[in-house]
Amino acid sequence: MDSEESFSGMESPDSDEELQEAFAAGKLKPGLNLELPAESKIVNNVAGLKQKLSAIKKNLPWVERLDVTSKPATGHKDLISQSETDVHDDFKRELRFYCQAQATVLEAIPRLHSMNLPTKRPEDYFAQMAKSDDHMKRVREKLLEKQTAMERSEKAKKLRELRKYGKKVQVEVLQKRQKEKKEMLDAVKKYRKGQKDKLDFLENLPGESRNKQNKKNTDKLRQNKKREFKNKKFGFGGQKKRSKMNTKNSASDMSGFKPKINQKKPGKPKPGNKNKRPGKSRRLSAKSKKRK
């Protein structure tokens, strides 16, 4: 034994200083100090247990105790026999508890009926609660407080998410409006320059405000009849020479020809169409004669 030989060659240290000096010198080796577990004494005091049982035991009737000892029900013998071999199966173990409770109920209910004791609770049954009303009121207030706190936290979380989403949507809407405004201004410039003939781009503005703006812009851009006639007559600042010359299309156009006016038959004038009013010289001579 190495530990015994090492201890045999030196004196056993008594104080902490000697232990520290021995550890610094390398004289202490592992395995010298062994921690032994304390011995546990098993006490089986049968007399004392029986004495304590007789002291706490009360001779109460069975109705006050309602203790029943029975074997498991015989409805699930196969499962019970398998569960005895497999103790780690939770499902079969719970099934054994269920069978045990079922057998106990089948034995206790007839026994209660034989004593003329009711086993069903009536509809108007009122039982006193184990806890007082004040205590349950405090519990209810605490639960309501927790519920309201959770609702507030969830509401605040939703509001934060909505704010983030709202800011994102607001930025997108502003960008879209700026883009639409730029496109509309470009279209208006093209219309003023004569590059566009129609105001179709004003019909695609959404909302009532856009409709009002559309109406206002059309009123501004709409030209009066005088301007339209001058544009039709003189053009838009282009070539004005030979603008009234006939072309092939204008010469072959007979839409303005009216036979009743432009094509009269020669003949005697009708008697009803005679002009009864005298001429100017006759009227003047008639006036001079009247003055004389």
Coordinates of C-alpha atoms in Angstrom, one line a residue:
M1 CA 0.0 0.0 0.0
D2 CA 1.5 3.3 -1.1
S3 CA -0.5 5.4 1.3
E4 CA 0.5 3.3 4.4
E5 CA 4.2 3.3 3.4
S6 CA 4.2 7.1 2.9
F7 CA 2.6 7.6 6.3
S8 CA 5.0 5.2 8.0
G9 CA 8.0 7.3 6.9
M10 CA 6.7 10.6 8.4
E11 CA 4.9 11.8 11.4
S12 CA 1.2 12.3 11.1
P13 CA 0.3 16.1 10.7
D14 CA -2.0 17.5 13.4
S15 CA -2.6 21.1 12.5
D16 CA -3.5 23.0 9.3
E17 CA -0.1 24.5 9.1
E18 CA 1.5 21.1 9.1
L19 CA -0.9 19.9 6.4
Q20 CA -0.1 22.9 4.2
E21 CA 3.6 22.3 4.6
A22 CA 3.2 18.6 3.8
F23 CA 1.2 19.5 0.7
A24 CA 3.8 22.0 -0.4
A25 CA 6.5 19.5 0.1
G26 CA 4.6 16.9 -2.0
K27 CA 4.3 14.4 0.9
L28 CA 0.5 14.2 0.7
K29 CA -0.8 11.8 -2.0
P30 CA -4.3 11.1 -3.2
G31 CA -6.1 8.4 -1.4
L32 CA -4.9 9.2 2.1
N33 CA -8.1 10.8 3.3
L34 CA -11.2 8.7 2.6
E35 CA -14.8 9.9 3.4
L36 CA -16.8 7.0 4.7
P37 CA -20.6 7.1 4.5
A38 CA -22.5 7.1 7.8
E39 CA -24.0 3.8 8.8
S40 CA -27.8 4.0 8.7
K41 CA -29.6 1.9 11.3
I42 CA -32.8 0.2 10.3
V43 CA -35.3 0.3 13.1
N44 CA -38.4 -1.8 13.0
N45 CA -40.2 -1.0 16.2
V46 CA -43.4 -3.0 15.9
A47 CA -44.6 -2.4 19.4
G48 CA -44.2 1.3 19.0
L49 CA -46.1 1.4 15.7
K50 CA -48.9 -0.6 17.2
Q51 CA -49.1 1.7 20.2
K52 CA -49.2 4.8 18.0
L53 CA -51.9 3.2 15.8
S54 CA -54.0 2.4 18.8
A55 CA -53.6 6.1 19.9
I56 CA -54.8 7.6 16.6
K57 CA -57.4 5.0 15.7
K58 CA -61.0 5.9 16.0
N59 CA -63.9 3.5 16.0
L60 CA -66.1 5.3 13.4
P61 CA -69.0 3.7 11.5
W62 CA -68.5 2.7 7.8
V63 CA -70.6 5.6 6.6
E64 CA -68.1 8.1 8.0
R65 CA -65.1 6.2 6.6
L66 CA -66.4 4.8 3.3
D67 CA -63.4 2.6 2.9
V68 CA -63.7 -0.4 0.5
T69 CA -61.2 -3.0 -0.3
S70 CA -61.8 -5.0 -3.4
K71 CA -60.1 -6.6 -6.4
P72 CA -60.0 -5.1 -9.9
A73 CA -63.0 -5.6 -12.1
T74 CA -63.0 -8.7 -14.3
G75 CA -64.0 -6.9 -17.5
H76 CA -60.4 -6.4 -18.6
K77 CA -58.6 -9.5 -17.5
D78 CA -56.3 -9.7 -20.5
L79 CA -55.1 -6.2 -20.1
I80 CA -54.6 -6.5 -16.4
S81 CA -52.6 -9.7 -16.8
Q82 CA -50.4 -8.0 -19.3
S83 CA -50.0 -4.9 -17.2
E84 CA -48.7 -7.1 -14.3
T85 CA -45.8 -8.2 -16.5
D86 CA -45.1 -4.7 -18.0
V87 CA -45.1 -2.2 -15.1
H88 CA -43.6 0.6 -17.3
D89 CA -46.7 0.9 -19.5
D90 CA -48.5 4.0 -18.4
F91 CA -51.7 3.3 -20.3
K92 CA -52.1 -0.2 -18.8
R93 CA -51.3 1.1 -15.4
E94 CA -54.0 3.8 -15.6
L95 CA -56.4 1.1 -16.9
R96 CA -55.7 -1.0 -13.8
F97 CA -56.5 2.0 -11.6
Y98 CA -59.8 2.5 -13.5
C99 CA -60.7 -1.2 -13.1
Q100 CA -60.0 -1.0 -9.4
A101 CA -62.2 2.1 -9.0
Q102 CA -65.0 0.5 -11.1
A103 CA -65.0 -2.6 -8.9
T104 CA -65.1 -0.5 -5.7
V105 CA -68.1 1.5 -7.0
L106 CA -69.9 -1.7 -7.9
E107 CA -69.5 -2.9 -4.4
A108 CA -70.1 0.3 -2.5
I109 CA -73.2 1.6 -4.3
P110 CA -75.5 -1.4 -3.4
R111 CA -74.2 -1.2 0.2
L112 CA -75.3 2.5 0.4
H113 CA -78.7 1.7 -1.1
S114 CA -79.2 -1.1 1.5
M115 CA -78.7 1.6 4.2
N116 CA -81.3 3.9 2.5
L117 CA -78.6 6.5 1.7
P118 CA -79.0 8.7 -1.4
T119 CA -76.2 8.5 -3.9
K120 CA -77.3 11.2 -6.4
R121 CA -77.2 14.9 -5.7
P122 CA -80.6 16.6 -6.0
E123 CA -81.0 19.6 -8.4
D124 CA -81.5 22.1 -5.6
Y125 CA -78.5 20.9 -3.6
F126 CA -76.6 23.7 -1.9
A127 CA -73.2 22.8 -0.4
Q128 CA -71.1 25.2 1.6
M129 CA -67.8 26.0 0.0
A130 CA -64.5 25.1 1.6
K131 CA -63.2 28.7 1.1
S132 CA -65.0 31.8 2.3
D133 CA -66.6 34.3 0.0
D134 CA -64.0 37.0 0.8
H135 CA -61.2 34.6 -0.2
M136 CA -62.9 33.7 -3.5
K137 CA -63.5 37.4 -4.2
R138 CA -59.8 38.1 -3.8
V139 CA -59.0 35.1 -6.0
R140 CA -61.4 36.4 -8.7
E141 CA -60.0 39.9 -8.5
K142 CA -56.5 38.5 -8.9
L143 CA -57.5 36.4 -11.9
L144 CA -59.3 39.4 -13.5
E145 CA -56.2 41.6 -12.9
K146 CA -54.0 39.0 -14.7
Q147 CA -56.5 38.7 -17.6
T148 CA -56.7 42.5 -18.0
A149 CA -52.9 42.8 -17.9
M150 CA -52.6 40.1 -20.6
E151 CA -55.2 41.8 -22.7
R152 CA -53.4 45.2 -22.4
S153 CA -50.1 43.7 -23.3
E154 CA -51.6 41.9 -26.4
K155 CA -53.4 45.2 -27.4
A156 CA -50.2 47.2 -27.1
K157 CA -48.3 44.6 -29.1
K158 CA -51.0 44.7 -31.8
L159 CA -50.8 48.5 -31.8
R160 CA -47.1 48.5 -32.2
E161 CA -47.4 46.1 -35.2
L162 CA -50.2 48.2 -36.7
R163 CA -48.1 51.4 -36.3
K164 CA -45.2 49.7 -38.1
Y165 CA -47.5 48.5 -40.9
G166 CA -49.3 51.9 -41.0
K167 CA -46.0 53.7 -41.5
K168 CA -45.0 51.3 -44.3
V169 CA -48.4 51.7 -46.0
Q170 CA -48.2 55.5 -45.6
V171 CA -44.8 55.7 -47.3
E172 CA -46.1 53.5 -50.1
V173 CA -49.2 55.7 -50.6
L174 CA -47.2 58.9 -50.6
Q175 CA -44.8 57.5 -53.2
K176 CA -47.7 56.3 -55.3
R177 CA -49.4 59.8 -55.1
Q178 CA -46.1 61.5 -56.1
K179 CA -45.7 59.1 -59.0
E180 CA -49.4 59.7 -60.2
K181 CA -49.0 63.5 -59.8
K182 CA -45.8 63.5 -61.9
E183 CA -47.4 61.4 -64.6
M184 CA -50.5 63.7 -64.7
L185 CA -48.4 66.8 -65.0
D186 CA -46.4 65.3 -67.8
A187 CA -49.7 64.4 -69.6
V188 CA -51.0 67.9 -69.1
K189 CA -47.8 69.4 -70.6
K190 CA -48.1 67.1 -73.6
Y191 CA -51.8 68.1 -74.1
R192 CA -51.0 71.8 -73.9
K193 CA -48.3 71.3 -76.5
G194 CA -50.7 69.5 -78.8
Q195 CA -49.1 66.1 -78.5
K196 CA -52.3 64.6 -77.0
D197 CA -55.8 65.1 -78.3
K198 CA -57.8 63.6 -75.3
L199 CA -57.9 64.0 -71.6
D200 CA -58.2 60.3 -70.8
F201 CA -55.6 60.4 -68.1
L202 CA -57.9 62.5 -65.9
E203 CA -60.5 59.7 -65.8
N204 CA -58.3 57.3 -63.9
L205 CA -58.0 59.5 -60.8
P206 CA -59.5 57.5 -57.8
G207 CA -61.8 59.1 -55.2
E208 CA -64.1 62.0 -55.0
S209 CA -61.2 64.5 -54.4
R210 CA -59.6 63.3 -57.6
N211 CA -63.0 63.7 -59.4
K212 CA -63.2 67.3 -58.2
Q213 CA -59.6 67.9 -59.3
N214 CA -60.5 66.3 -62.6
K215 CA -63.4 68.6 -63.1
K216 CA -61.4 71.6 -62.2
N217 CA -58.6 70.7 -64.6
T218 CA -61.0 70.0 -67.4
D219 CA -62.7 73.4 -66.8
K220 CA -59.3 75.1 -67.0
L221 CA -58.2 73.2 -70.1
R222 CA -61.5 73.4 -71.9
Q223 CA -61.4 76.0 -74.6
N224 CA -64.3 78.3 -75.4
K225 CA -66.3 78.3 -78.7
K226 CA -64.5 81.4 -80.1
R227 CA -61.1 79.8 -79.5
E228 CA -62.3 76.6 -81.1
F229 CA -63.6 78.4 -84.2
K230 CA -60.3 80.4 -84.6
N231 CA -58.3 77.2 -84.3
K232 CA -60.5 75.6 -86.9
K233 CA -60.2 78.5 -89.2
F234 CA -56.6 79.6 -88.8
G235 CA -55.0 76.4 -87.5
F236 CA -52.5 76.1 -84.7
G237 CA -49.8 78.3 -86.0
G238 CA -48.8 76.2 -89.0
Q239 CA -49.0 76.9 -92.7
K240 CA -51.9 79.3 -93.6
K241 CA -51.3 79.6 -97.3
R242 CA -53.5 77.5 -99.6
S243 CA -55.6 76.5 -96.6
K244 CA -58.9 77.2 -98.5
M245 CA -57.9 75.5 -101.7
N246 CA -60.0 72.6 -102.8
T247 CA -58.6 69.1 -102.6
K248 CA -59.7 65.8 -104.0
N249 CA -61.8 65.0 -101.0
S250 CA -63.3 68.5 -100.7
A251 CA -64.2 68.6 -104.4
S252 CA -66.0 65.2 -104.2
D253 CA -67.8 66.2 -101.0
M254 CA -71.5 66.9 -101.8
S255 CA -72.7 67.0 -98.2
G256 CA -73.3 70.8 -98.3
F257 CA -75.2 70.8 -101.7
K258 CA -79.0 71.5 -101.5
P259 CA -80.9 71.1 -104.8
K260 CA -83.8 73.3 -103.7
I261 CA -81.5 76.3 -103.1
N262 CA -78.6 75.8 -105.4
Q263 CA -80.5 74.4 -108.4
K264 CA -83.6 76.6 -109.4
K265 CA -85.6 76.0 -112.5
P266 CA -85.9 78.9 -115.0
G267 CA -89.5 80.3 -115.4
K268 CA -91.8 83.2 -114.6
P269 CA -91.9 84.4 -111.0
K270 CA -94.9 83.7 -109.0
P271 CA -97.5 86.5 -108.6
G272 CA -97.4 86.3 -104.9
N273 CA -93.6 87.0 -104.7
K274 CA -93.8 90.6 -106.1
N275 CA -92.2 93.3 -104.1
K276 CA -94.9 96.0 -103.4
R277 CA -92.6 98.5 -101.8
P278 CA -91.3 101.3 -104.2
G279 CA -87.7 102.1 -104.7
K280 CA -85.7 104.6 -102.8
S281 CA -85.9 107.4 -105.5
R282 CA -89.6 107.0 -105.7
R283 CA -89.9 107.2 -101.9
L284 CA -87.7 110.4 -101.9
S285 CA -89.7 112.1 -104.7
A286 CA -93.0 111.2 -102.9
K287 CA -91.7 112.8 -99.7
S288 CA -90.7 116.0 -101.6
K289 CA -94.1 116.3 -103.2
K290 CA -95.7 116.0 -99.8
R291 CA -93.6 118.9 -98.4
K292 CA -94.7 121.2 -101.3

